[in-house]
CSV table of C-alpha atoms in Angstrom, one decimal:
chain,number,residue,atom,x,y,z
K,50,MET,CA,72.8,107.8,69.5
K,51,ASN,CA,73.0,108.4,73.4
K,52,LEU,CA,74.6,112.0,73.2
K,53,PRO,CA,74.9,111.9,77.3
K,54,ALA,CA,75.7,108.3,77.6
K,55,LEU,CA,78.6,109.4,74.8
K,56,ARG,CA,79.4,112.5,77.1
K,57,GLY,CA,80.0,110.5,79.9
K,58,HIS,CA,82.2,107.6,78.0
K,59,ASN,CA,84.4,110.4,76.5
K,60,ASP,CA,84.6,112.2,80.1
K,61,ALA,CA,85.7,109.2,81.9
K,62,LEU,CA,88.5,108.5,78.9
K,63,VAL,CA,89.9,111.7,79.6
K,64,LEU,CA,89.8,111.4,83.5
K,65,GLU,CA,91.2,107.7,83.2
K,66,LEU,CA,94.1,109.6,81.2
K,67,LEU,CA,94.9,112.3,83.7
K,68,ARG,CA,94.6,110.1,86.5
K,69,GLY,CA,97.6,107.9,85.2
K,70,ALA,CA,99.7,110.7,84.3
K,71,GLY,CA,99.7,111.9,88.0
K,72,PRO,CA,100.6,115.4,89.0
K,73,ALA,CA,102.7,116.3,85.9
K,74,GLY,CA,99.3,116.1,84.0
K,75,LEU,CA,99.0,116.3,79.9
K,76,GLY,CA,98.4,118.5,77.3
K,77,ARG,CA,94.9,118.9,75.6
K,78,THR,CA,96.9,117.7,72.0
K,79,GLU,CA,98.3,114.6,73.9
K,80,LEU,CA,95.0,113.7,75.5
K,81,ALA,CA,93.3,114.0,71.9
K,82,ALA,CA,95.8,111.7,70.5
K,83,ARG,CA,95.6,109.1,73.0
K,84,THR,CA,91.6,109.2,73.0
K,85,GLY,CA,91.2,109.3,69.5
K,86,LEU,CA,89.0,112.8,69.9
K,87,THR,CA,89.1,115.8,68.6
K,88,PRO,CA,90.9,118.9,70.0
K,89,GLN,CA,87.7,120.5,69.9
K,90,ALA,CA,85.9,117.7,72.1
K,91,VAL,CA,88.7,117.9,74.2
K,92,SER,CA,88.8,121.3,75.0
K,93,LYS,CA,84.8,121.0,75.6
K,94,ILE,CA,85.4,118.5,78.0
K,95,THR,CA,88.3,119.7,80.0
K,96,ALA,CA,86.3,123.0,80.5
K,97,ARG,CA,83.5,121.0,81.5
K,98,LEU,CA,85.3,118.9,83.8
K,99,GLY,CA,87.3,122.2,85.1
K,100,ALA,CA,83.8,123.9,86.2
K,101,ASP,CA,83.5,120.4,88.0
K,102,GLY,CA,86.0,121.1,89.8
K,103,LEU,CA,87.8,117.7,88.5
K,104,VAL,CA,90.6,119.1,86.3
K,105,ALA,CA,92.9,122.1,87.0
K,106,GLU,CA,95.8,123.3,85.4
K,107,ALA,CA,99.5,121.7,86.1
K,108,GLY,CA,101.3,124.3,84.6
K,109,ARG,CA,103.1,124.7,81.2
K,110,ALA,CA,105.3,122.4,79.1
K,111,ALA,CA,108.5,123.3,78.2
K,112,SER,CA,108.4,125.2,74.4
K,113,THR,CA,109.4,123.2,71.5
K,114,GLY,CA,109.4,126.5,69.4
K,115,GLY,CA,106.0,127.4,69.4
K,116,LYS,CA,103.7,128.4,72.5
K,117,PRO,CA,104.0,126.4,75.4
K,118,ARG,CA,101.5,124.0,76.2
K,119,THR,CA,99.3,124.1,78.7
K,120,LEU,CA,99.1,120.8,80.9
K,121,LEU,CA,96.2,119.8,83.1
K,122,ARG,CA,95.8,117.1,86.0
K,123,LEU,CA,93.4,115.5,87.8
K,124,VAL,CA,92.4,117.4,91.4
K,125,PRO,CA,92.3,114.3,93.7
K,126,ASP,CA,90.6,116.0,96.6
K,127,VAL,CA,87.5,117.0,94.9
K,128,ARG,CA,85.7,113.7,95.5
K,129,HIS,CA,86.7,110.9,97.6
K,130,ALA,CA,85.3,107.1,98.0
K,131,VAL,CA,84.9,104.5,100.8
K,132,GLY,CA,86.2,101.2,100.9
K,133,VAL,CA,85.0,98.4,103.5
K,134,HIS,CA,86.6,94.9,104.1
K,135,LEU,CA,84.1,92.7,105.9
K,136,ASP,CA,86.4,89.6,107.4
K,137,ARG,CA,84.8,87.1,109.4
K,138,ASP,CA,86.0,88.6,112.7
K,139,ALA,CA,87.0,92.2,111.8
K,140,LEU,CA,86.3,95.1,109.6
K,141,ARG,CA,88.5,97.6,108.1
K,142,ALA,CA,87.2,100.7,106.1
K,143,VAL,CA,89.2,103.3,104.2
K,144,ARG,CA,88.6,106.8,102.8
K,145,VAL,CA,90.2,107.4,99.5
K,146,ASP,CA,91.1,110.3,97.1
K,147,LEU,CA,90.6,110.2,93.1
K,148,ALA,CA,94.3,109.3,93.0
K,149,GLY,CA,93.6,106.1,95.5
K,150,ARG,CA,95.5,107.5,98.1
K,151,VAL,CA,94.3,106.5,101.7
K,152,VAL,CA,93.3,109.9,103.3
K,153,ALA,CA,91.5,108.0,106.6
K,154,GLU,CA,91.0,104.8,108.1
K,155,SER,CA,89.2,103.0,110.8
K,156,GLY,CA,89.0,99.2,111.7
K,157,GLY,CA,87.9,97.2,114.5
K,158,PRO,CA,85.9,94.0,115.8
K,159,LEU,CA,83.2,92.1,113.5
K,160,ASP,CA,81.3,88.8,114.3
K,161,PHE,CA,80.4,88.0,110.8
K,162,ALA,CA,78.2,84.8,112.0
K,163,ALA,CA,76.1,87.2,114.2
K,164,GLY,CA,74.2,88.0,110.9
K,165,PRO,CA,73.8,90.6,108.0
K,166,GLU,CA,71.8,93.1,110.4
K,167,ALA,CA,74.7,93.3,113.0
K,168,ALA,CA,77.4,93.7,109.7
K,169,VAL,CA,75.3,96.4,108.1
K,170,GLU,CA,75.3,98.6,111.5
K,171,ALA,CA,79.0,98.0,111.5
K,172,VAL,CA,79.7,99.3,107.8
K,173,VAL,CA,77.4,102.1,108.6
K,174,ARG,CA,79.5,103.2,111.6
K,175,ALA,CA,82.7,102.7,109.7
K,176,VAL,CA,81.8,104.9,107.0
K,177,ALA,CA,80.7,107.7,109.5
K,178,ARG,CA,84.1,107.3,111.1
K,179,VAL,CA,86.2,107.8,108.1
K,180,GLY,CA,84.6,111.0,107.2
K,181,ALA,CA,81.3,110.2,105.3
K,182,HIS,CA,80.0,113.6,106.7
K,183,ALA,CA,82.9,115.8,106.3
K,184,GLY,CA,85.2,116.7,103.6
K,185,PRO,CA,84.8,116.3,99.8
K,186,PRO,CA,81.5,114.5,98.8
K,187,LEU,CA,81.6,110.8,98.2
K,188,VAL,CA,81.2,109.0,95.0
K,189,GLY,CA,80.1,105.8,96.4
K,190,VAL,CA,81.0,102.8,98.7
K,191,GLY,CA,82.7,99.8,97.8
K,192,VAL,CA,82.4,96.7,99.9
K,193,ALA,CA,84.5,93.2,99.7
K,194,ALA,CA,82.7,90.5,101.6
K,195,PRO,CA,83.7,86.7,101.9
K,196,GLY,CA,82.0,85.0,99.1
K,197,PRO,CA,80.1,83.2,96.9
K,198,LEU,CA,78.2,86.3,96.0
K,199,ASP,CA,76.3,87.5,93.1
K,200,HIS,CA,78.7,91.0,92.9
K,201,ARG,CA,76.1,92.4,90.2
K,202,ALA,CA,72.9,91.8,91.8
K,203,GLY,CA,74.5,92.9,95.2
K,204,VAL,CA,72.7,89.6,96.7
K,205,MET,CA,75.2,87.3,99.2
K,206,GLY,CA,75.2,83.8,98.0
K,207,ARG,CA,75.9,80.6,100.3
K,208,VAL,CA,78.9,81.6,102.7
K,209,THR,CA,80.4,78.6,104.1
K,210,GLY,CA,79.3,78.5,107.7
K,211,PHE,CA,77.3,81.2,107.7
K,212,PRO,CA,73.8,80.2,106.6
K,213,SER,CA,71.9,83.4,107.8
K,214,TRP,CA,73.7,85.3,105.1
K,215,LYS,CA,72.4,83.1,102.1
K,216,GLY,CA,70.3,85.7,99.7
K,217,PHE,CA,70.6,88.3,101.9
K,218,PRO,CA,70.5,91.8,99.5
K,219,LEU,CA,73.7,93.6,101.2
K,220,LYS,CA,74.1,96.0,98.4
K,221,GLY,CA,70.3,97.3,98.4
K,222,VAL,CA,70.4,97.6,102.1
K,223,LEU,CA,73.5,99.5,102.3
K,224,GLU,CA,72.3,101.8,99.8
K,225,GLY,CA,69.1,102.5,101.5
K,226,ARG,CA,71.4,103.2,104.8
K,227,LEU,CA,73.9,105.2,103.4
K,228,GLY,CA,72.1,106.9,100.6
K,229,LEU,CA,75.3,106.3,98.2
K,230,PRO,CA,76.0,103.5,95.5
K,231,VAL,CA,77.5,100.5,96.9
K,232,LEU,CA,79.2,98.3,94.6
K,233,LEU,CA,79.9,94.9,96.2
K,234,ASP,CA,82.4,91.9,95.2
K,235,LYS,CA,83.9,89.1,96.8
K,236,ASP,CA,87.2,90.3,99.1
K,237,THR,CA,89.5,88.0,96.8
K,238,ASN,CA,88.1,89.6,93.9
K,239,ALA,CA,88.8,92.9,95.2
K,240,GLY,CA,92.3,91.9,96.8
K,241,ALA,CA,93.3,90.5,93.4
K,242,ALA,CA,92.8,93.7,91.5
K,243,ALA,CA,94.1,95.7,94.0
K,244,ALA,CA,97.3,93.6,94.3
K,245,ALA,CA,97.5,93.2,90.5
K,246,GLY,CA,97.4,96.9,90.1
K,247,ALA,CA,99.9,97.8,92.7
K,248,TRP,CA,102.4,95.2,91.1
K,249,LEU,CA,102.0,96.6,87.9
K,250,ARG,CA,102.5,100.0,88.7
K,251,ALA,CA,105.6,99.5,90.8
K,252,THR,CA,107.2,97.1,88.1
K,253,TRP,CA,106.4,98.4,84.7
K,254,PRO,CA,105.6,102.1,85.5
K,255,GLU,CA,106.0,102.8,81.6
K,256,ALA,CA,102.4,101.0,81.3
K,257,ASP,CA,100.6,103.5,82.7
K,258,ALA,CA,97.9,106.1,80.6
K,259,GLY,CA,100.9,108.0,79.0
K,260,ALA,CA,101.4,104.6,76.6
K,261,ASP,CA,99.9,104.7,73.2
K,262,ALA,CA,97.1,101.9,74.0
K,263,ASP,CA,94.3,101.4,76.5
K,264,VAL,CA,95.2,100.1,79.6
K,265,GLY,CA,93.8,98.4,82.6
K,266,VAL,CA,92.8,99.7,86.1
K,267,GLY,CA,96.2,98.1,87.4
K,268,ALA,CA,98.1,100.1,85.0
K,269,ALA,CA,96.5,103.5,85.1
K,270,SER,CA,95.6,103.7,88.8
K,271,GLY,CA,97.2,104.4,91.8
K,272,PHE,CA,100.1,107.1,93.1
K,273,GLY,CA,102.5,106.9,95.9
K,274,ALA,CA,105.5,105.0,96.5
K,275,GLY,CA,107.0,102.3,98.9
K,276,ALA,CA,110.2,100.4,99.1
K,277,GLY,CA,110.6,97.0,97.6
K,278,ALA,CA,113.5,94.4,97.7
K,279,GLY,CA,114.4,91.4,95.7
K,280,ALA,CA,116.4,88.1,96.7
K,281,GLY,CA,118.2,85.5,95.1
K,282,GLY,CA,118.6,84.5,91.4
K,283,GLY,CA,118.4,81.8,88.9
K,284,ARG,CA,115.5,79.2,89.1
K,285,GLY,CA,114.4,80.0,92.3
K,286,ALA,CA,114.4,83.8,92.3
K,287,VAL,CA,111.6,85.3,94.6
K,288,ASP,CA,111.1,89.0,94.3
K,289,VAL,CA,109.0,91.3,96.9
K,290,GLY,CA,107.0,93.8,95.0
K,291,PRO,CA,107.0,97.5,96.2
K,292,GLY,CA,104.1,98.6,98.2
K,293,VAL,CA,102.4,101.2,96.3
K,294,GLY,CA,98.8,102.5,94.7
K,295,VAL,CA,95.5,100.7,94.3
K,296,GLY,CA,93.5,99.3,91.8
K,297,ALA,CA,90.1,97.2,91.5
K,298,GLY,CA,86.9,96.8,90.5
K,299,ALA,CA,86.4,96.4,86.4
K,300,VAL,CA,89.2,96.9,84.3
K,301,GLY,CA,90.2,97.4,80.6
K,302,ASP,CA,91.4,94.4,78.4
K,303,VAL,CA,94.9,95.2,77.2
K,304,LEU,CA,97.9,95.9,79.6
K,305,VAL,CA,100.7,97.6,77.7
K,306,GLY,CA,104.9,97.7,78.1
K,307,GLY,CA,105.3,94.2,78.6
K,308,ALA,CA,103.1,93.7,81.9
K,309,PRO,CA,101.6,90.6,82.9
K,310,ARG,CA,98.0,89.7,81.8
K,311,THR,CA,97.9,86.7,84.6
K,312,CYS,CA,98.3,86.7,88.4
K,313,VAL,CA,96.5,85.1,91.3
K,314,TYR,CA,95.9,86.9,94.8
K,315,LEU,CA,96.2,84.3,97.7
K,316,HIS,CA,94.5,85.8,100.6
K,317,VAL,CA,95.4,84.2,104.2
K,318,GLY,CA,93.4,85.3,107.2
K,319,THR,CA,90.8,83.6,108.8
K,320,GLY,CA,90.3,81.7,105.7
K,321,LEU,CA,92.1,80.9,102.4
K,322,GLY,CA,90.9,82.5,98.9
K,323,ALA,CA,92.1,83.2,95.7
K,324,GLY,CA,91.2,86.1,93.6
K,325,LEU,CA,92.2,85.6,89.9
K,326,TRP,CA,93.4,88.3,87.3
K,327,LEU,CA,92.9,86.6,83.8
K,328,GLY,CA,93.0,88.3,80.6
K,329,GLY,CA,93.7,91.9,82.1
K,330,GLY,CA,90.4,91.7,84.6
K,331,VAL,CA,89.2,89.8,87.5
K,332,TYR,CA,87.9,86.3,86.8
K,333,ARG,CA,84.6,85.7,88.7
K,334,GLY,CA,83.2,82.5,87.1
K,335,ALA,CA,79.6,82.0,85.7
K,336,ARG,CA,78.1,82.1,89.5
K,337,SER,CA,80.7,84.8,90.8
K,338,ALA,CA,81.9,81.9,92.8
K,339,ALA,CA,85.4,81.5,91.2
K,340,GLY,CA,88.6,81.2,93.5
K,341,GLU,CA,87.3,79.0,96.5
K,342,PHE,CA,91.0,78.1,96.5
K,343,GLY,CA,91.0,77.3,100.2
K,344,HIS,CA,89.2,74.1,99.7
K,345,GLN,CA,90.7,72.2,97.1
K,346,VAL,CA,91.4,68.9,98.9
K,347,ILE,CA,95.5,68.1,98.8
K,348,LEU,CA,95.3,65.7,101.7
K,349,LEU,CA,92.9,62.4,101.4
K,350,ASP,CA,91.0,61.7,104.5
K,351,GLY,CA,93.1,64.5,106.2
K,352,PRO,CA,91.7,66.6,108.7
K,353,PRO,CA,87.8,67.8,108.1
K,354,CYS,CA,87.5,71.4,107.2
K,355,ARG,CA,84.4,73.5,107.9
K,356,CYS,CA,83.4,73.0,104.5
K,357,GLY,CA,82.4,69.7,104.9
K,358,ALA,CA,85.5,68.0,102.8
K,359,ARG,CA,88.5,66.6,104.7
K,360,GLY,CA,92.3,67.8,104.0
K,361,CYS,CA,91.6,70.9,102.1
K,362,VAL,CA,94.4,73.2,101.9
K,363,GLU,CA,92.6,75.9,104.3
K,364,VAL,CA,92.6,73.6,107.3
K,365,LEU,CA,96.2,72.3,106.7
K,366,CYS,CA,97.5,75.9,106.4
K,367,LEU,CA,95.7,77.3,109.4
K,368,GLU,CA,96.4,74.4,111.5
K,369,ALA,CA,99.9,74.8,111.3
K,370,VAL,CA,99.4,78.7,111.7
K,371,ALA,CA,97.8,78.0,114.6
K,372,ARG,CA,100.8,75.8,116.2
K,373,GLY,CA,103.0,78.6,115.1
K,374,ASP,CA,104.9,76.5,112.5
K,375,LEU,CA,104.6,79.2,109.6
K,376,PRO,CA,107.3,77.6,107.4
K,377,ALA,CA,105.0,74.5,107.4
K,378,ALA,CA,101.9,76.8,106.4
K,379,ALA,CA,104.1,78.5,103.6
K,380,ARG,CA,105.0,75.2,102.4
K,381,ILE,CA,101.5,74.0,102.2
K,382,LEU,CA,100.3,77.2,100.9
K,383,GLY,CA,102.8,76.6,98.2
K,384,GLU,CA,101.7,73.2,97.1
K,385,ALA,CA,98.5,74.4,96.7
K,386,ALA,CA,99.6,77.6,94.5
K,387,ALA,CA,101.7,74.9,92.7
K,388,ASN,CA,98.4,73.3,91.6
K,389,LEU,CA,96.7,76.7,90.6
K,390,VAL,CA,100.0,77.7,88.4
K,391,ALA,CA,99.9,74.3,86.7
K,392,LEU,CA,96.3,74.9,85.7
K,393,LEU,CA,96.3,78.8,84.9
K,394,ASP,CA,99.8,79.3,83.8
K,395,VAL,CA,99.9,82.8,85.5
K,396,ASP,CA,102.7,85.2,85.4
K,397,ARG,CA,102.7,86.3,89.3
K,398,VAL,CA,101.1,84.7,92.5
K,399,LEU,CA,100.7,87.8,95.0
K,400,LEU,CA,100.2,87.1,98.2
K,401,GLY,CA,98.1,89.1,101.6
K,402,GLY,CA,96.0,89.0,104.2
K,403,ARG,CA,96.8,89.2,107.9
K,404,VAL,CA,99.0,85.9,108.5
K,405,VAL,CA,101.0,86.7,105.4
K,406,ALA,CA,101.9,90.6,107.0
K,407,ALA,CA,102.8,88.7,110.0
K,408,ALA,CA,105.5,86.7,108.3
K,409,PRO,CA,106.1,88.2,105.0
K,410,ASP,CA,109.3,86.8,104.2
K,411,VAL,CA,108.5,83.7,105.6
K,412,PHE,CA,105.5,83.3,103.1
K,413,VAL,CA,107.2,84.8,100.3
K,414,ALA,CA,110.4,82.5,100.4
K,415,GLY,CA,108.2,79.5,101.3
K,416,VAL,CA,105.8,79.9,98.6
K,417,GLY,CA,108.4,80.4,96.2
K,418,ALA,CA,110.7,77.7,96.7
K,419,VAL,CA,107.7,75.4,96.4
K,420,LEU,CA,107.0,76.8,93.1
K,421,ALA,CA,110.6,76.8,91.7
K,422,ALA,CA,110.7,72.8,92.9
K,423,ARG,CA,107.4,72.2,91.0
K,424,ALA,CA,107.8,74.3,87.9
K,425,LEU,CA,106.9,72.7,84.5
K,426,ASP,CA,108.5,75.9,82.7
K,427,PRO,CA,111.9,77.4,83.6
K,428,ALA,CA,109.7,80.7,83.1
K,429,ARG,CA,108.0,79.9,86.6
K,430,PRO,CA,105.7,82.9,88.0
K,431,VAL,CA,107.4,85.6,90.7
K,432,VAL,CA,106.5,85.4,93.8
K,433,ALA,CA,105.5,88.9,95.5
K,434,LEU,CA,103.5,90.5,98.6
K,435,ALA,CA,100.3,92.1,97.1
K,436,GLY,CA,101.6,95.5,98.0
K,437,ALA,CA,97.7,96.9,98.7
K,438,GLY,CA,94.9,95.9,100.6
K,439,VAL,CA,91.1,94.5,100.2
K,440,ALA,CA,89.4,97.7,101.6
K,441,GLU,CA,91.6,99.8,99.2
K,442,GLY,CA,90.6,97.5,96.3
K,443,ALA,CA,87.0,97.8,97.4
K,444,ALA,CA,87.1,101.9,97.1
K,445,GLU,CA,88.6,101.3,94.0
K,446,MET,CA,85.5,99.6,92.8
K,447,ALA,CA,83.5,102.7,94.0
K,448,LEU,CA,85.8,105.1,91.9
K,449,ALA,CA,85.6,102.7,88.7
K,450,PRO,CA,82.5,104.2,86.9
K,451,LEU,CA,84.1,107.6,87.5
K,452,PHE,CA,86.7,106.7,84.9
K,453,GLY,CA,84.9,104.3,82.7
K,454,ARG,CA,85.7,101.0,84.1
K,455,GLY,CA,82.4,99.1,85.0
């Protein structure tokens, strides 16, 4: 038996449950019941985590006749992580605490076509700007970049339009420069998990670590609150999800409380991409190339796309954006989304990216109307704003190992 690995796994179980419980905390008896560990094991684990500064007392529970139980909580400020989103023309970095709350952020222009060396320098500077050398120590850095890429090996694959990036070992180079663990994934994958996590947390608050089942990162991660709104009713209902919390990276297999197991995150920025949340986790495909949503052809012999094909949804949608016709862009996005929904039968379509953020109502309503019109089943998916960004999702990737996810 690998005792150090087992100890690490059990520590992560406890930390994940305490993270999901939030400031209110949980008692040792509850932790034992939900992890399946003995009370003695939980006492040893929490003592060890307390000595490391990760766990502290949260007060006492109301007495039910005996001695009031001592509650324990996660200490969010004892460690931080950084998430970086490399877009084709911009970079955004966030520093988050263990609860996923953003405590610092930085952004600026980036010329992705200039090559990997320039991007590496930009990432190093961004990590420094969000406080790499001040405050609590960092557990790691998550980097979300345009795909396809090999997220496990940390190697950039064929990036459409940027041949200089092919085969570049971004993970290894950054680890050498930063002296920190780096986790690399496709931008839309990070966005998908962040969006799914925010939606689940907001919509099914009971589906958290307090439920009597294992949960995925989306249900157990992220705190904070935001505002939400709903519009319409009946067959064409469109919901706008509250902007809360974050979640990203590798996830558990089971979601509880009636939460959806499937959704797609559609990102509209300098390009179009999709992140797929299937079966309670991010689906990357055999070569980490899944989600090239923008390059499905929806108009035969249409305008040329940068990928070499003609009539791709990306070129059609972005042409509409360029001429200022956002309702048309939303309809085009909706037609492509309807194809994806018909193929995958997902519960949620989550929208994000700078173009959507500039006119959220237009895109939620436009995509929702097309999906309602083309629905093959009355129980069509809900369309919502993502509620969390790619950089936040990248930061969650860096936190994931601490909580036993990945």
